[in-house]
mmCIF file of the C-alpha atoms, coordinates in Angstrom:
data_MODEL
# 
_entry.id   MODEL 
# 
loop_
_atom_site.group_PDB 
_atom_site.id 
_atom_site.type_symbol 
_atom_site.label_atom_id 
_atom_site.label_alt_id 
_atom_site.label_comp_id 
_atom_site.label_asym_id 
_atom_site.label_entity_id 
_atom_site.label_seq_id 
_atom_site.pdbx_PDB_ins_code 
_atom_site.Cartn_x 
_atom_site.Cartn_y 
_atom_site.Cartn_z 
_atom_site.occupancy 
_atom_site.B_iso_or_equiv 
_atom_site.pdbx_formal_charge 
_atom_site.auth_seq_id 
_atom_site.auth_comp_id 
_atom_site.auth_asym_id 
_atom_site.auth_atom_id 
_atom_site.pdbx_PDB_model_num 
ATOM 1  C CA . MET A 1 1  ? -74.370 -32.603 22.800 1.00 0.00 ? 1  MET A CA 1 
ATOM 2  C CA . ARG A 1 2  ? -73.787 -30.761 19.544 1.00 0.00 ? 2  ARG A CA 1 
ATOM 3  C CA . ILE A 1 3  ? -74.154 -26.964 19.654 1.00 0.00 ? 3  ILE A CA 1 
ATOM 4  C CA . PRO A 1 4  ? -75.671 -25.504 16.460 1.00 0.00 ? 4  PRO A CA 1 
ATOM 5  C CA . ALA A 1 5  ? -73.637 -22.987 14.472 1.00 0.00 ? 5  ALA A CA 1 
ATOM 6  C CA . VAL A 1 6  ? -74.440 -19.344 15.111 1.00 0.00 ? 6  VAL A CA 1 
ATOM 7  C CA . THR A 1 7  ? -75.925 -17.649 12.066 1.00 0.00 ? 7  THR A CA 1 
ATOM 8  C CA . PRO A 1 8  ? -77.671 -14.296 11.542 1.00 0.00 ? 8  PRO A CA 1 
ATOM 9  C CA . ARG A 1 9  ? -80.951 -16.195 11.160 1.00 0.00 ? 9  ARG A CA 1 
ATOM 10 C CA . SER A 1 10 ? -80.594 -17.729 14.613 1.00 0.00 ? 10 SER A CA 1 
ATOM 11 C CA . PHE A 1 11 ? -80.650 -14.220 16.099 1.00 0.00 ? 11 PHE A CA 1 
ATOM 12 C CA . SER A 1 12 ? -84.069 -13.361 14.641 1.00 0.00 ? 12 SER A CA 1 
ATOM 13 C CA . PHE A 1 13 ? -87.267 -13.970 16.570 1.00 0.00 ? 13 PHE A CA 1 
ATOM 14 C CA . CYS A 1 14 ? -90.816 -13.354 15.433 1.00 0.00 ? 14 CYS A CA 1 
ATOM 15 C CA . ASN A 1 15 ? -94.307 -14.119 16.706 1.00 0.00 ? 15 ASN A CA 1 
ATOM 16 C CA . GLU A 1 16 ? -97.754 -12.558 16.233 1.00 0.00 ? 16 GLU A CA 1 
ATOM 17 C CA . HIS A 1 17 ? -96.883 -9.649  18.564 1.00 0.00 ? 17 HIS A CA 1 
ATOM 18 C CA . PHE A 1 18 ? -93.333 -8.574  17.667 1.00 0.00 ? 18 PHE A CA 1 
ATOM 19 C CA . ALA A 1 19 ? -90.246 -9.212  15.580 1.00 0.00 ? 19 ALA A CA 1 
ATOM 20 C CA . LEU A 1 20 ? -86.727 -8.902  16.994 1.00 0.00 ? 20 LEU A CA 1 
ATOM 21 C CA . LYS A 1 21 ? -83.376 -9.073  15.201 1.00 0.00 ? 21 LYS A CA 1 
ATOM 22 C CA . ILE A 1 22 ? -80.113 -9.104  17.145 1.00 0.00 ? 22 ILE A CA 1 
ATOM 23 C CA . ASN A 1 23 ? -76.809 -8.276  15.463 1.00 0.00 ? 23 ASN A CA 1 
ATOM 24 C CA . PRO A 1 24 ? -74.692 -11.457 15.754 1.00 0.00 ? 24 PRO A CA 1 
ATOM 25 C CA . ARG A 1 25 ? -71.432 -9.474  15.669 1.00 0.00 ? 25 ARG A CA 1 
ATOM 26 C CA . ASN A 1 26 ? -72.071 -7.133  18.597 1.00 0.00 ? 26 ASN A CA 1 
ATOM 27 C CA . GLY A 1 27 ? -75.173 -8.497  20.368 1.00 0.00 ? 27 GLY A CA 1 
ATOM 28 C CA . LEU A 1 28 ? -77.137 -5.252  20.025 1.00 0.00 ? 28 LEU A CA 1 
ATOM 29 C CA . ILE A 1 29 ? -80.669 -4.889  18.658 1.00 0.00 ? 29 ILE A CA 1 
ATOM 30 C CA . ASP A 1 30 ? -80.887 -4.177  14.912 1.00 0.00 ? 30 ASP A CA 1 
ATOM 31 C CA . TYR A 1 31 ? -84.705 -4.246  14.685 1.00 0.00 ? 31 TYR A CA 1 
ATOM 32 C CA . PHE A 1 32 ? -87.618 -4.395  17.113 1.00 0.00 ? 32 PHE A CA 1 
ATOM 33 C CA . GLY A 1 33 ? -91.136 -3.826  15.871 1.00 0.00 ? 33 GLY A CA 1 
ATOM 34 C CA . LEU A 1 34 ? -94.366 -5.270  14.594 1.00 0.00 ? 34 LEU A CA 1 
ATOM 35 C CA . PRO A 1 35 ? -94.081 -8.305  12.318 1.00 0.00 ? 35 PRO A CA 1 
ATOM 36 C CA . GLY A 1 36 ? -94.025 -7.245  8.661  1.00 0.00 ? 36 GLY A CA 1 
ATOM 37 C CA . SER A 1 37 ? -93.505 -3.560  9.474  1.00 0.00 ? 37 SER A CA 1 
ATOM 38 C CA . LYS A 1 38 ? -90.488 -1.645  8.222  1.00 0.00 ? 38 LYS A CA 1 
ATOM 39 C CA . LYS A 1 39 ? -90.708 0.824   11.135 1.00 0.00 ? 39 LYS A CA 1 
ATOM 40 C CA . THR A 1 40 ? -88.574 -0.135  14.111 1.00 0.00 ? 40 THR A CA 1 
ATOM 41 C CA . LEU A 1 41 ? -89.431 0.763   17.699 1.00 0.00 ? 41 LEU A CA 1 
ATOM 42 C CA . ALA A 1 42 ? -85.760 0.755   18.715 1.00 0.00 ? 42 ALA A CA 1 
ATOM 43 C CA . LYS A 1 43 ? -82.887 2.292   16.792 1.00 0.00 ? 43 LYS A CA 1 
ATOM 44 C CA . ALA A 1 44 ? -80.124 0.072   15.473 1.00 0.00 ? 44 ALA A CA 1 
ATOM 45 C CA . GLY A 1 45 ? -77.576 -0.453  18.237 1.00 0.00 ? 45 GLY A CA 1 
ATOM 46 C CA . ALA A 1 46 ? -80.182 -0.207  20.982 1.00 0.00 ? 46 ALA A CA 1 
ATOM 47 C CA . MET A 1 47 ? -79.555 -1.889  24.315 1.00 0.00 ? 47 MET A CA 1 
ATOM 48 C CA . ALA A 1 48 ? -75.881 -0.967  24.368 1.00 0.00 ? 48 ALA A CA 1 
ATOM 49 C CA . PRO A 1 49 ? -74.601 -1.239  27.929 1.00 0.00 ? 49 PRO A CA 1 
ATOM 50 C CA . ALA A 1 50 ? -74.138 2.014   29.821 1.00 0.00 ? 50 ALA A CA 1 
ATOM 51 C CA . TYR A 1 51 ? -71.335 2.325   32.312 1.00 0.00 ? 51 TYR A CA 1 
ATOM 52 C CA . TRP A 1 52 ? -69.695 5.016   34.398 1.00 0.00 ? 52 TRP A CA 1 
ATOM 53 C CA . ALA A 1 53 ? -67.007 5.310   36.993 1.00 0.00 ? 53 ALA A CA 1 
ATOM 54 C CA . ASP A 1 54 ? -67.854 3.975   40.427 1.00 0.00 ? 54 ASP A CA 1 
ATOM 55 C CA . LEU A 1 55 ? -67.831 6.698   43.060 1.00 0.00 ? 55 LEU A CA 1 
ATOM 56 C CA . ASP A 1 56 ? -66.165 5.946   46.366 1.00 0.00 ? 56 ASP A CA 1 
ATOM 57 C CA . HIS A 1 57 ? -69.233 7.149   48.274 1.00 0.00 ? 57 HIS A CA 1 
ATOM 58 C CA . SER A 1 58 ? -71.819 5.321   46.168 1.00 0.00 ? 58 SER A CA 1 
ATOM 59 C CA . TRP A 1 59 ? -71.962 2.304   48.510 1.00 0.00 ? 59 TRP A CA 1 
ATOM 60 C CA . THR A 1 60 ? -71.917 4.135   51.832 1.00 0.00 ? 60 THR A CA 1 
# 
């Protein structure tokens, strides 16, 4: 099975309800909004993972 090359175009999705563009370098959202609109509903870099130190008492 041949895996297609990853390109910026392959990280863009659009249908009649929304358009989504994912940054191929970091995997974060660059654009999320209505198709054809210039206004995004999520800032560039959205969906970055959040993490914090695990507390010893958090599982007890």
